Amino acid sequence: MTHRGEDGPGRPDRARRAVFGEAAEEYDAARPGYPAQLCADVLEFARHGAEGRVEALEVGAGTGKATLAFAALGVSVTAIEPDPRMAAVLARHHADRPGITVHPGEFETWDAAGRRFDLLFSAQAWHWVDPEVRWSRARSVLRPGGALALFWNDWYITDEPLRRELVAVHDRFLPERPRHSILDEHPSESVRGEHSWVTAELSADPGFTDLGHHAYSTTHERSATGIAALLTSLSFYRVQPEDTRRRLLAEVARTVDAHGGRVDLMTTTALFLARTRS
């Protein structure tokens, strides 16, 4: 199943992945973080069999939304980020915070120098990792019994009339767009199906056990400018011709302004857990 708004579980489009760095500061400002309860649950799962401070490897750290959250809980984080512009923003964020090391580069080719970690986590990024090696690479850098935590945010507009109007706007400008949660009806059940490929691939890999799934819901409000900024941070919008993107986002802002100038977003975060076999 395709991961909405980005590339799916198949071979990632590296050129499309690189567009995030073109607007690293805007990405950092627009993207929300992750629930505190999620971080606490991941850490509890990772502490099983760990001695002392949890040593974590983060894949696709971006500008550090998850990095900083786990470091604040006392986790020692080695963060890998393939785009040097995103890594530079992360490096600035953690300049005065201990316990974070940033390595520009790709997880697929990163040399762990024999290190084994208690936890590997990836926020909003695992679908970009080459599917031919992502699970074997994860096993190779985790200690026996080490924890794997993969999570994604999906955003839903709670005002149904506004959502329908924004869908119509997108239909005019981008009729061939991929699906993304921000234009979908809010699901009545768990969003596990949005990322069902994770469970399917983990279940097929005999090197992992103790598979689990959790969902978290939060709400926040966005202005017309804020919702446009969030859309701009998504790869599909980044790769559109500048004029198309500009006109689309201007119409999005106009539509939101006509509905009072604010958008209530329900953020649903899907977390997938697994453990390497001891």
Short mmCIF file of N, CA, C and O in Angstrom, two decimals, residues 48-128:
data_model
loop_
_atom_site.label_atom_id
_atom_site.label_comp_id
_atom_site.label_asym_id
_atom_site.label_seq_id
_atom_site.Cartn_x
_atom_site.Cartn_y
_atom_site.Cartn_z
N HIS A 48 13.89 -2.92 27.76
CA HIS A 48 13.90 -4.36 28.01
C HIS A 48 15.26 -4.93 27.65
O HIS A 48 15.67 -4.95 26.49
N GLY A 49 15.99 -5.37 28.66
CA GLY A 49 17.29 -5.97 28.43
C GLY A 49 18.42 -4.97 28.27
O GLY A 49 19.59 -5.37 28.11
N ALA A 50 18.12 -3.68 28.29
CA ALA A 50 19.17 -2.66 28.16
C ALA A 50 19.80 -2.40 29.51
O ALA A 50 19.13 -2.42 30.54
N GLU A 51 21.08 -2.14 29.50
CA GLU A 51 21.80 -1.84 30.72
C GLU A 51 22.22 -0.37 30.70
O GLU A 51 22.91 0.06 29.80
N GLY A 52 21.81 0.36 31.72
CA GLY A 52 22.19 1.76 31.79
C GLY A 52 21.45 2.61 30.78
O GLY A 52 20.29 2.35 30.44
N ARG A 53 22.11 3.63 30.28
CA ARG A 53 21.50 4.57 29.35
C ARG A 53 21.19 3.90 28.01
O ARG A 53 22.01 3.16 27.47
N VAL A 54 19.99 4.13 27.49
CA VAL A 54 19.60 3.56 26.20
C VAL A 54 20.38 4.23 25.09
O VAL A 54 20.40 5.46 24.96
N GLU A 55 21.03 3.40 24.27
CA GLU A 55 21.78 3.89 23.11
C GLU A 55 20.91 3.68 21.87
O GLU A 55 20.53 2.55 21.56
N ALA A 56 20.59 4.77 21.17
CA ALA A 56 19.67 4.70 20.03
C ALA A 56 20.31 5.18 18.75
O ALA A 56 21.16 6.08 18.75
N LEU A 57 19.90 4.56 17.66
CA LEU A 57 20.26 5.00 16.32
C LEU A 57 19.00 5.52 15.66
O LEU A 57 17.98 4.82 15.64
N GLU A 58 19.04 6.74 15.13
CA GLU A 58 17.89 7.29 14.43
C GLU A 58 18.18 7.33 12.94
O GLU A 58 19.24 7.81 12.51
N VAL A 59 17.24 6.86 12.15
CA VAL A 59 17.38 6.83 10.69
C VAL A 59 16.49 7.91 10.09
O VAL A 59 15.28 7.91 10.30
N GLY A 60 17.09 8.82 9.33
CA GLY A 60 16.35 9.90 8.71
C GLY A 60 15.93 10.94 9.74
O GLY A 60 14.74 11.21 9.90
N ALA A 61 16.89 11.52 10.41
CA ALA A 61 16.59 12.42 11.53
C ALA A 61 15.96 13.73 11.12
O ALA A 61 15.33 14.39 11.95
N GLY A 62 16.12 14.13 9.87
CA GLY A 62 15.56 15.42 9.45
C GLY A 62 16.15 16.56 10.24
O GLY A 62 17.37 16.63 10.46
N THR A 63 15.29 17.45 10.70
CA THR A 63 15.77 18.60 11.48
C THR A 63 15.71 18.33 12.98
O THR A 63 15.95 19.23 13.78
N GLY A 64 15.36 17.11 13.37
CA GLY A 64 15.48 16.73 14.77
C GLY A 64 14.22 16.73 15.60
O GLY A 64 14.30 16.77 16.83
N LYS A 65 13.05 16.67 14.98
CA LYS A 65 11.81 16.67 15.76
C LYS A 65 11.78 15.53 16.77
O LYS A 65 11.43 15.73 17.94
N ALA A 66 12.13 14.33 16.33
CA ALA A 66 12.14 13.18 17.24
C ALA A 66 13.46 13.08 18.00
O ALA A 66 13.49 12.66 19.16
N THR A 67 14.54 13.47 17.36
CA THR A 67 15.86 13.40 17.99
C THR A 67 15.88 14.10 19.33
O THR A 67 16.29 13.54 20.35
N LEU A 68 15.42 15.34 19.33
CA LEU A 68 15.46 16.15 20.55
C LEU A 68 14.52 15.60 21.62
O LEU A 68 14.83 15.66 22.82
N ALA A 69 13.38 15.05 21.18
CA ALA A 69 12.42 14.50 22.14
C ALA A 69 13.01 13.31 22.90
O ALA A 69 12.86 13.18 24.12
N PHE A 70 13.70 12.42 22.19
CA PHE A 70 14.29 11.26 22.86
C PHE A 70 15.52 11.66 23.68
O PHE A 70 15.75 11.13 24.77
N ALA A 71 16.31 12.59 23.18
CA ALA A 71 17.47 13.05 23.95
C ALA A 71 17.03 13.68 25.27
O ALA A 71 17.70 13.53 26.29
N ALA A 72 15.89 14.38 25.24
CA ALA A 72 15.37 15.01 26.47
C ALA A 72 14.99 13.97 27.52
O ALA A 72 14.91 14.30 28.71
N LEU A 73 14.75 12.72 27.09
CA LEU A 73 14.42 11.64 28.02
C LEU A 73 15.66 10.89 28.49
O LEU A 73 15.54 9.87 29.17
N GLY A 74 16.82 11.38 28.11
CA GLY A 74 18.05 10.75 28.55
C GLY A 74 18.61 9.71 27.61
O GLY A 74 19.59 9.02 27.95
N VAL A 75 18.04 9.59 26.41
CA VAL A 75 18.53 8.63 25.43
C VAL A 75 19.75 9.21 24.73
O VAL A 75 19.77 10.40 24.37
N SER A 76 20.78 8.42 24.53
CA SER A 76 21.93 8.81 23.72
C SER A 76 21.60 8.49 22.26
O SER A 76 21.37 7.34 21.91
N VAL A 77 21.55 9.52 21.41
CA VAL A 77 21.06 9.36 20.04
C VAL A 77 22.19 9.59 19.03
O VAL A 77 22.83 10.65 19.03
N THR A 78 22.42 8.59 18.20
CA THR A 78 23.26 8.74 17.01
C THR A 78 22.31 8.91 15.83
O THR A 78 21.57 7.98 15.50
N ALA A 79 22.31 10.10 15.24
CA ALA A 79 21.31 10.46 14.23
C ALA A 79 21.93 10.48 12.84
O ALA A 79 22.93 11.16 12.62
N ILE A 80 21.33 9.73 11.93
CA ILE A 80 21.77 9.70 10.54
C ILE A 80 20.78 10.50 9.69
O ILE A 80 19.57 10.26 9.76
N GLU A 81 21.28 11.44 8.91
CA GLU A 81 20.43 12.24 8.03
C GLU A 81 21.14 12.40 6.68
O GLU A 81 22.25 12.94 6.62
N PRO A 82 20.51 11.94 5.58
CA PRO A 82 21.18 11.97 4.28
C PRO A 82 21.34 13.36 3.67
O PRO A 82 22.24 13.57 2.87
N ASP A 83 20.48 14.31 4.04
CA ASP A 83 20.57 15.63 3.42
C ASP A 83 21.39 16.56 4.31
O ASP A 83 21.01 16.82 5.46
N PRO A 84 22.51 17.08 3.82
CA PRO A 84 23.36 17.92 4.67
C PRO A 84 22.68 19.20 5.12
O PRO A 84 23.01 19.75 6.18
N ARG A 85 21.70 19.68 4.37
CA ARG A 85 21.00 20.91 4.76
C ARG A 85 20.07 20.64 5.94
O ARG A 85 19.96 21.46 6.86
N MET A 86 19.40 19.50 5.94
CA MET A 86 18.59 19.11 7.09
C MET A 86 19.48 18.83 8.29
O MET A 86 19.19 19.23 9.42
N ALA A 87 20.59 18.13 8.05
CA ALA A 87 21.51 17.81 9.13
C ALA A 87 22.07 19.07 9.77
O ALA A 87 22.32 19.10 10.99
N ALA A 88 22.28 20.12 8.98
CA ALA A 88 22.81 21.37 9.51
C ALA A 88 21.83 22.02 10.48
O ALA A 88 22.22 22.58 11.51
N VAL A 89 20.53 21.94 10.17
CA VAL A 89 19.52 22.49 11.08
C VAL A 89 19.51 21.70 12.38
O VAL A 89 19.47 22.26 13.48
N LEU A 90 19.57 20.38 12.27
CA LEU A 90 19.62 19.53 13.46
C LEU A 90 20.86 19.84 14.30
O LEU A 90 20.78 19.95 15.53
N ALA A 91 22.00 20.00 13.64
CA ALA A 91 23.23 20.29 14.37
C ALA A 91 23.11 21.60 15.14
O ALA A 91 23.60 21.72 16.27
N ARG A 92 22.46 22.57 14.55
CA ARG A 92 22.25 23.84 15.25
C ARG A 92 21.34 23.67 16.46
O ARG A 92 21.59 24.22 17.53
N HIS A 93 20.30 22.86 16.31
CA HIS A 93 19.36 22.64 17.40
C HIS A 93 20.03 21.97 18.60
O HIS A 93 19.69 22.25 19.75
N HIS A 94 20.94 21.05 18.34
CA HIS A 94 21.50 20.28 19.46
C HIS A 94 22.84 20.82 19.91
O HIS A 94 23.53 20.18 20.73
N ALA A 95 23.23 21.99 19.44
CA ALA A 95 24.55 22.53 19.76
C ALA A 95 24.83 22.58 21.26
O ALA A 95 25.95 22.35 21.72
N ASP A 96 23.79 22.90 22.04
CA ASP A 96 23.97 23.01 23.49
C ASP A 96 23.32 21.86 24.26
O ASP A 96 23.07 21.97 25.45
N ARG A 97 23.06 20.75 23.55
CA ARG A 97 22.40 19.61 24.20
C ARG A 97 23.29 18.38 24.09
O ARG A 97 23.66 17.97 22.99
N PRO A 98 23.63 17.77 25.22
CA PRO A 98 24.50 16.59 25.17
C PRO A 98 23.73 15.36 24.71
O PRO A 98 22.50 15.34 24.71
N GLY A 99 24.48 14.35 24.33
CA GLY A 99 23.87 13.06 24.03
C GLY A 99 23.40 12.87 22.61
O GLY A 99 22.75 11.87 22.31
N ILE A 100 23.71 13.81 21.70
CA ILE A 100 23.30 13.68 20.30
C ILE A 100 24.53 13.79 19.41
O ILE A 100 25.32 14.72 19.53
N THR A 101 24.68 12.83 18.51
CA THR A 101 25.74 12.85 17.50
C THR A 101 25.08 12.75 16.13
O THR A 101 24.25 11.85 15.92
N VAL A 102 25.42 13.64 15.22
CA VAL A 102 24.81 13.67 13.89
C VAL A 102 25.81 13.17 12.85
O VAL A 102 26.96 13.63 12.81
N HIS A 103 25.35 12.23 12.02
CA HIS A 103 26.17 11.72 10.93
C HIS A 103 25.45 11.98 9.60
O HIS A 103 24.44 11.34 9.31
N PRO A 104 25.93 12.94 8.79
CA PRO A 104 25.35 13.10 7.45
C PRO A 104 25.65 11.86 6.61
O PRO A 104 26.77 11.35 6.61
N GLY A 105 24.66 11.35 5.93
CA GLY A 105 24.86 10.17 5.10
C GLY A 105 23.60 9.31 5.05
O GLY A 105 22.57 9.66 5.62
N GLU A 106 23.71 8.20 4.35
CA GLU A 106 22.57 7.30 4.16
C GLU A 106 22.72 6.06 5.03
O GLU A 106 23.81 5.49 5.15
N PHE A 107 21.64 5.65 5.61
CA PHE A 107 21.63 4.48 6.48
C PHE A 107 22.11 3.24 5.74
O PHE A 107 22.81 2.39 6.29
N GLU A 108 21.73 3.13 4.46
CA GLU A 108 22.07 1.95 3.68
C GLU A 108 23.58 1.71 3.61
O GLU A 108 24.04 0.57 3.49
N THR A 109 24.37 2.78 3.64
CA THR A 109 25.82 2.66 3.47
C THR A 109 26.60 3.13 4.70
O THR A 109 27.84 3.09 4.69
N TRP A 110 25.91 3.56 5.75
CA TRP A 110 26.59 4.07 6.93
C TRP A 110 27.35 2.95 7.64
O TRP A 110 26.86 1.84 7.79
N ASP A 111 28.59 3.26 8.04
CA ASP A 111 29.45 2.28 8.70
C ASP A 111 29.26 2.38 10.21
O ASP A 111 29.67 3.37 10.83
N ALA A 112 28.64 1.39 10.80
CA ALA A 112 28.41 1.39 12.24
C ALA A 112 29.65 1.01 13.03
O ALA A 112 29.65 1.11 14.27
N ALA A 113 30.70 0.60 12.34
CA ALA A 113 31.98 0.23 12.98
C ALA A 113 31.78 -0.80 14.09
O ALA A 113 32.43 -0.76 15.13
N GLY A 114 30.87 -1.71 13.85
CA GLY A 114 30.64 -2.79 14.81
C GLY A 114 29.75 -2.44 15.98
O GLY A 114 29.49 -3.30 16.83
N ARG A 115 29.26 -1.21 16.06
CA ARG A 115 28.40 -0.83 17.19
C ARG A 115 27.04 -1.51 17.08
O ARG A 115 26.52 -1.72 15.99
N ARG A 116 26.48 -1.83 18.23
CA ARG A 116 25.13 -2.37 18.31
C ARG A 116 24.32 -1.48 19.27
O ARG A 116 24.82 -1.10 20.33
N PHE A 117 23.09 -1.18 18.88
CA PHE A 117 22.27 -0.24 19.62
C PHE A 117 21.11 -0.96 20.32
O PHE A 117 20.67 -2.02 19.89
N ASP A 118 20.62 -0.31 21.38
CA ASP A 118 19.45 -0.82 22.09
C ASP A 118 18.17 -0.52 21.33
O ASP A 118 17.17 -1.24 21.48
N LEU A 119 18.18 0.55 20.54
CA LEU A 119 16.97 1.04 19.87
C LEU A 119 17.34 1.64 18.53
O LEU A 119 18.31 2.39 18.41
N LEU A 120 16.57 1.30 17.51
CA LEU A 120 16.60 2.01 16.24
C LEU A 120 15.22 2.63 16.06
O LEU A 120 14.22 1.91 16.11
N PHE A 121 15.16 3.95 15.87
CA PHE A 121 13.87 4.58 15.61
C PHE A 121 13.96 5.44 14.35
O PHE A 121 15.03 5.91 13.97
N SER A 122 12.81 5.60 13.73
CA SER A 122 12.72 6.40 12.51
C SER A 122 11.36 7.07 12.48
O SER A 122 10.33 6.41 12.55
N ALA A 123 11.38 8.40 12.41
CA ALA A 123 10.16 9.19 12.42
C ALA A 123 9.89 9.77 11.04
O ALA A 123 10.70 10.55 10.52
N GLN A 124 8.81 9.32 10.43
CA GLN A 124 8.38 9.89 9.15
C GLN A 124 9.37 9.63 8.02
O GLN A 124 9.38 10.34 7.02
N ALA A 125 10.22 8.58 8.16
CA ALA A 125 11.30 8.45 7.18
C ALA A 125 11.57 7.03 6.70
O ALA A 125 12.25 6.85 5.69
N TRP A 126 11.07 6.00 7.38
CA TRP A 126 11.48 4.64 7.06
C TRP A 126 11.12 4.23 5.64
O TRP A 126 11.79 3.40 5.02
N HIS A 127 10.05 4.79 5.10
CA HIS A 127 9.64 4.43 3.73
C HIS A 127 10.64 4.92 2.68
O HIS A 127 10.56 4.51 1.53
N TRP A 128 11.55 5.82 3.07
CA TRP A 128 12.58 6.28 2.13
C TRP A 128 13.76 5.33 2.07
O TRP A 128 14.62 5.46 1.19
#
